[in-house]
PDB file of N, CA and C in Angstrom:
ATOM      1  N   MET A   1     102.765 125.597 117.875  1.00 48.00           N
ATOM      2  CA  MET A   1     102.322 125.247 116.394  1.00 48.00           C
ATOM      3  C   MET A   1     103.625 124.221 114.897  1.00 48.00           C
ATOM      4  N   PHE A   2     104.912 124.721 115.760  1.00 53.00           N
ATOM      5  CA  PHE A   2     105.943 123.943 114.869  1.00 53.00           C
ATOM      6  C   PHE A   2     106.053 122.215 115.104  1.00 53.00           C
ATOM      7  N   ASN A   3     105.518 122.355 116.503  1.00 60.00           N
ATOM      8  CA  ASN A   3     105.640 120.951 116.751  1.00 60.00           C
ATOM      9  C   ASN A   3     104.464 120.222 115.917  1.00 60.00           C
ATOM     10  N   SER A   4     103.481 120.381 116.115  1.00 68.00           N
ATOM     11  CA  SER A   4     101.817 120.364 115.293  1.00 68.00           C
ATOM     12  C   SER A   4     102.307 120.249 114.449  1.00 68.00           C
ATOM     13  N   ILE A   5     102.722 120.969 112.833  1.00 63.00           N
ATOM     14  CA  ILE A   5     103.059 121.259 112.007  1.00 63.00           C
ATOM     15  C   ILE A   5     104.822 120.600 111.496  1.00 63.00           C
ATOM     16  N   PHE A   6     105.601 120.115 112.524  1.00 67.00           N
ATOM     17  CA  PHE A   6     106.360 118.677 112.089  1.00 67.00           C
ATOM     18  C   PHE A   6     106.416 117.463 112.205  1.00 67.00           C
ATOM     19  N   GLY A   7     105.163 117.071 113.329  1.00 70.00           N
ATOM     20  CA  GLY A   7     104.806 116.257 113.770  1.00 70.00           C
ATOM     21  C   GLY A   7     103.585 115.309 112.414  1.00 70.00           C
ATOM     22  N   LEU A   8     102.995 116.567 111.635  1.00 67.00           N
ATOM     23  CA  LEU A   8     102.199 115.740 110.658  1.00 67.00           C
ATOM     24  C   LEU A   8     102.804 115.898 109.501  1.00 67.00           C
ATOM     25  N   ALA A   9     104.335 116.583 108.918  1.00 66.00           N
ATOM     26  CA  ALA A   9     105.268 116.148 108.110  1.00 66.00           C
ATOM     27  C   ALA A   9     106.078 114.692 108.112  1.00 66.00           C
ATOM     28  N   VAL A  10     105.823 114.791 109.780  1.00 72.00           N
ATOM     29  CA  VAL A  10     106.648 113.195 109.849  1.00 72.00           C
ATOM     30  C   VAL A  10     105.637 112.102 109.767  1.00 72.00           C
ATOM     31  N   GLU A  11     104.895 112.694 110.079  1.00 73.00           N
ATOM     32  CA  GLU A  11     103.423 111.754 109.776  1.00 73.00           C
ATOM     33  C   GLU A  11     103.729 111.383 108.599  1.00 73.00           C
ATOM     34  N   LYS A  12     103.145 111.834 108.176  1.00 67.00           N
ATOM     35  CA  LYS A  12     103.145 111.427 106.592  1.00 67.00           C
ATOM     36  C   LYS A  12     103.803 111.058 105.876  1.00 67.00           C
ATOM     37  N   THR A  13     105.545 111.552 105.917  1.00 67.00           N
ATOM     38  CA  THR A  13     106.716 111.770 105.558  1.00 67.00           C
ATOM     39  C   THR A  13     106.428 109.721 105.627  1.00 67.00           C
ATOM     40  N   ALA A  14     106.812 109.412 106.381  1.00 70.00           N
ATOM     41  CA  ALA A  14     106.543 108.322 107.570  1.00 70.00           C
ATOM     42  C   ALA A  14     105.017 106.806 106.780  1.00 70.00           C
ATOM     43  N   ASN A  15     103.637 107.590 106.579  1.00 68.00           N
ATOM     44  CA  ASN A  15     103.158 107.085 105.385  1.00 68.00           C
ATOM     45  C   ASN A  15     103.543 106.720 104.287  1.00 68.00           C
ATOM     46  N   ALA A  16     104.639 107.606 103.630  1.00 64.00           N
ATOM     47  CA  ALA A  16     104.522 107.795 102.163  1.00 64.00           C
ATOM     48  C   ALA A  16     105.914 106.325 102.176  1.00 64.00           C
ATOM     49  N   LEU A  17     106.298 106.465 103.214  1.00 65.00           N
ATOM     50  CA  LEU A  17     107.885 105.461 103.118  1.00 65.00           C
ATOM     51  C   LEU A  17     107.474 104.010 103.954  1.00 65.00           C
ATOM     52  N   ALA A  18     106.015 103.732 104.243  1.00 65.00           N
ATOM     53  CA  ALA A  18     105.973 102.807 105.007  1.00 65.00           C
ATOM     54  C   ALA A  18     106.459 101.550 103.847  1.00 65.00           C
ATOM     55  N   PHE A  19     106.876 100.509 104.548  1.00 58.00           N
ATOM     56  CA  PHE A  19     107.545  99.518 104.270  1.00 58.00           C
ATOM     57  C   PHE A  19     106.412  98.123 103.372  1.00 58.00           C
ATOM     58  N   LYS A  20     106.342  97.815 102.218  1.00 54.00           N
ATOM     59  CA  LYS A  20     105.513  96.973 102.148  1.00 54.00           C
ATOM     60  C   LYS A  20     105.384  95.027 103.101  1.00 54.00           C
ATOM     61  N   THR A  21     106.299  95.438 102.894  1.00 51.00           N
ATOM     62  CA  THR A  21     106.994  93.515 103.854  1.00 51.00           C
ATOM     63  C   THR A  21     106.274  93.778 104.991  1.00 51.00           C
ATOM     64  N   ASP A  22     106.656  91.602 105.565  1.00 56.00           N
ATOM     65  CA  ASP A  22     105.658  92.040 106.918  1.00 56.00           C
ATOM     66  C   ASP A  22     106.939  92.492 108.274  1.00 56.00           C
ATOM     67  N   ASP A  23     108.077  92.533 107.966  1.00 62.00           N
ATOM     68  CA  ASP A  23     109.308  93.050 109.084  1.00 62.00           C
ATOM     69  C   ASP A  23     109.365  94.146 110.140  1.00 62.00           C
ATOM     70  N   SER A  24     107.867  95.021 110.186  1.00 70.00           N
ATOM     71  CA  SER A  24     107.430  95.818 110.667  1.00 70.00           C
ATOM     72  C   SER A  24     108.589  96.358 112.058  1.00 70.00           C
ATOM     73  N   GLU A  25     109.420  95.005 112.656  1.00 74.00           N
ATOM     74  CA  GLU A  25     110.584  95.251 113.404  1.00 74.00           C
ATOM     75  C   GLU A  25     111.294  96.250 112.842  1.00 74.00           C
ATOM     76  N   TRP A  26     111.904  96.012 111.584  1.00 73.00           N
ATOM     77  CA  TRP A  26     113.232  96.693 111.831  1.00 73.00           C
ATOM     78  C   TRP A  26     112.568  97.858 111.092  1.00 73.00           C
ATOM     79  N   ARG A  27     110.905  98.374 110.821  1.00 77.00           N
ATOM     80  CA  ARG A  27     111.371  99.873 110.486  1.00 77.00           C
ATOM     81  C   ARG A  27     110.173 100.720 112.380  1.00 77.00           C
ATOM     82  N   VAL A  28     110.392  99.903 113.040  1.00 78.00           N
ATOM     83  CA  VAL A  28     110.563 100.975 114.194  1.00 78.00           C
ATOM     84  C   VAL A  28     111.765 100.455 114.475  1.00 78.00           C
ATOM     85  N   ILE A  29     112.747  99.826 114.607  1.00 77.00           N
ATOM     86  CA  ILE A  29     114.089 100.338 114.283  1.00 77.00           C
ATOM     87  C   ILE A  29     114.588 101.830 113.848  1.00 77.00           C
ATOM     88  N   LEU A  30     113.865 102.121 112.727  1.00 83.00           N
ATOM     89  CA  LEU A  30     114.789 102.490 111.766  1.00 83.00           C
ATOM     90  C   LEU A  30     113.610 103.861 112.382  1.00 83.00           C
ATOM     91  N   TRP A  31     112.693 103.584 112.932  1.00 83.00           N
ATOM     92  CA  TRP A  31     111.576 104.782 113.001  1.00 83.00           C
ATOM     93  C   TRP A  31     112.198 105.437 114.297  1.00 83.00           C
ATOM     94  N   HIS A  32     112.458 104.783 114.965  1.00 85.00           N
ATOM     95  CA  HIS A  32     113.028 105.772 116.586  1.00 85.00           C
ATOM     96  C   HIS A  32     114.712 105.614 115.901  1.00 85.00           C
ATOM     97  N   CYS A  33     115.279 105.960 115.732  1.00 85.00           N
ATOM     98  CA  CYS A  33     116.277 105.820 115.421  1.00 85.00           C
ATOM     99  C   CYS A  33     116.461 107.390 114.452  1.00 85.00           C
ATOM    100  N   PHE A  34     115.051 107.953 113.341  1.00 88.00           N
ATOM    101  CA  PHE A  34     115.259 108.757 112.582  1.00 88.00           C
ATOM    102  C   PHE A  34     114.414 109.437 113.615  1.00 88.00           C
ATOM    103  N   LEU A  35     113.820 109.163 114.737  1.00 87.00           N
ATOM    104  CA  LEU A  35     113.216 110.198 115.197  1.00 87.00           C
ATOM    105  C   LEU A  35     114.534 110.704 116.406  1.00 87.00           C
ATOM    106  N   LEU A  36     114.973 109.960 117.123  1.00 87.00           N
ATOM    107  CA  LEU A  36     116.369 109.792 117.679  1.00 87.00           C
ATOM    108  C   LEU A  36     117.691 111.269 116.973  1.00 87.00           C
ATOM    109  N   PHE A  37     117.464 111.293 115.679  1.00 89.00           N
ATOM    110  CA  PHE A  37     118.524 112.214 114.618  1.00 89.00           C
ATOM    111  C   PHE A  37     117.903 113.029 114.613  1.00 89.00           C
ATOM    112  N   CYS A  38     116.165 113.031 114.724  1.00 87.00           N
ATOM    113  CA  CYS A  38     115.239 114.657 114.379  1.00 87.00           C
ATOM    114  C   CYS A  38     116.173 115.295 115.851  1.00 87.00           C
ATOM    115  N   SER A  39     115.279 114.854 116.610  1.00 88.00           N
ATOM    116  CA  SER A  39     115.796 115.064 118.334  1.00 88.00           C
ATOM    117  C   SER A  39     117.009 116.065 118.895  1.00 88.00           C
ATOM    118  N   ILE A  40     117.670 114.844 118.094  1.00 90.00           N
ATOM    119  CA  ILE A  40     119.059 115.184 118.357  1.00 90.00           C
ATOM    120  C   ILE A  40     119.152 116.986 117.905  1.00 90.00           C
ATOM    121  N   TYR A  41     118.903 116.806 116.446  1.00 91.00           N
ATOM    122  CA  TYR A  41     119.410 118.226 115.802  1.00 91.00           C
ATOM    123  C   TYR A  41     118.371 119.099 116.256  1.00 91.00           C
ATOM    124  N   SER A  42     117.439 118.799 116.203  1.00 90.00           N
ATOM    125  CA  SER A  42     116.992 119.778 117.400  1.00 90.00           C
ATOM    126  C   SER A  42     117.342 120.830 117.822  1.00 90.00           C
ATOM    127  N   LEU A  43     117.698 119.631 119.143  1.00 90.00           N
ATOM    128  CA  LEU A  43     118.670 120.165 120.343  1.00 90.00           C
ATOM    129  C   LEU A  43     119.903 120.680 119.738  1.00 90.00           C
ATOM    130  N   ALA A  44     120.749 120.243 119.498  1.00 92.00           N
ATOM    131  CA  ALA A  44     121.867 121.505 118.917  1.00 92.00           C
ATOM    132  C   ALA A  44     121.628 122.438 118.066  1.00 92.00           C
ATOM    133  N   ALA A  45     120.396 122.689 117.442  1.00 92.00           N
ATOM    134  CA  ALA A  45     119.760 124.548 116.492  1.00 92.00           C
ATOM    135  C   ALA A  45     119.611 125.031 118.185  1.00 92.00           C
ATOM    136  N   MET A  46     118.655 124.342 118.838  1.00 93.00           N
ATOM    137  CA  MET A  46     118.122 125.331 119.731  1.00 93.00           C
ATOM    138  C   MET A  46     119.148 125.492 120.971  1.00 93.00           C
ATOM    139  N   LEU A  47     120.713 124.865 121.295  1.00 94.00           N
ATOM    140  CA  LEU A  47     121.516 125.185 122.501  1.00 94.00           C
ATOM    141  C   LEU A  47     122.442 125.874 120.345  1.00 94.00           C
ATOM    142  N   ARG A  48     122.220 126.433 119.728  1.00 94.00           N
ATOM    143  CA  ARG A  48     123.048 126.973 119.272  1.00 94.00           C
ATOM    144  C   ARG A  48     122.546 127.949 118.723  1.00 94.00           C
ATOM    145  N   VAL A  49     120.864 128.792 118.931  1.00 94.00           N
ATOM    146  CA  VAL A  49     121.056 129.896 118.521  1.00 94.00           C
ATOM    147  C   VAL A  49     120.847 129.988 120.149  1.00 94.00           C
ATOM    148  N   LEU A  50     120.791 129.396 121.546  1.00 93.00           N
ATOM    149  CA  LEU A  50     120.992 129.714 122.324  1.00 93.00           C
ATOM    150  C   LEU A  50     122.010 130.686 122.898  1.00 93.00           C
ATOM    151  N   ALA A  51     122.797 129.798 122.253  1.00 94.00           N
ATOM    152  CA  ALA A  51     124.111 130.816 122.493  1.00 94.00           C
ATOM    153  C   ALA A  51     124.639 131.780 122.075  1.00 94.00           C
ATOM    154  N   LEU A  52     124.218 132.201 120.435  1.00 93.00           N
ATOM    155  CA  LEU A  52     124.144 133.316 119.918  1.00 93.00           C
ATOM    156  C   LEU A  52     124.007 134.209 120.445  1.00 93.00           C
ATOM    157  N   THR A  53     122.673 133.673 121.408  1.00 93.00           N
ATOM    158  CA  THR A  53     121.541 134.965 122.093  1.00 93.00           C
ATOM    159  C   THR A  53     122.810 135.161 123.088  1.00 93.00           C
ATOM    160  N   ALA A  54     123.129 134.664 123.957  1.00 91.00           N
ATOM    161  CA  ALA A  54     123.347 134.488 124.862  1.00 91.00           C
ATOM    162  C   ALA A  54     125.234 135.825 124.700  1.00 91.00           C
ATOM    163  N   ARG A  55     125.416 135.154 123.584  1.00 90.00           N
ATOM    164  CA  ARG A  55     126.592 135.921 122.984  1.00 90.00           C
ATOM    165  C   ARG A  55     126.285 137.206 122.640  1.00 90.00           C
ATOM    166  N   ARG A  56     125.509 137.774 121.856  1.00 89.00           N
ATOM    167  CA  ARG A  56     124.604 139.183 121.456  1.00 89.00           C
ATOM    168  C   ARG A  56     124.582 139.344 123.048  1.00 89.00           C
ATOM    169  N   LEU A  57     124.105 139.597 123.979  1.00 86.00           N
ATOM    170  CA  LEU A  57     123.758 139.900 125.348  1.00 86.00           C
ATOM    171  C   LEU A  57     124.588 140.205 126.148  1.00 86.00           C
ATOM    172  N   HIS A  58     125.903 139.645 126.050  1.00 74.00           N
ATOM    173  CA  HIS A  58     126.857 140.342 126.774  1.00 74.00           C
ATOM    174  C   HIS A  58     128.105 141.410 126.015  1.00 74.00           C
TER     175      HIS A  58
END
């Protein structure tokens, strides 16, 4: 459920920030950089939660 809400929010943000120029190549590059940043940030947050959970269990 979170992934679908997050995906919808990202899609709406991308539509709102869509450039009106023809240089769609830069838009694709920036979009992929943004998605990579979000993926790394989400992975780091999940690892942090797992580390805290493991620390509490021991």
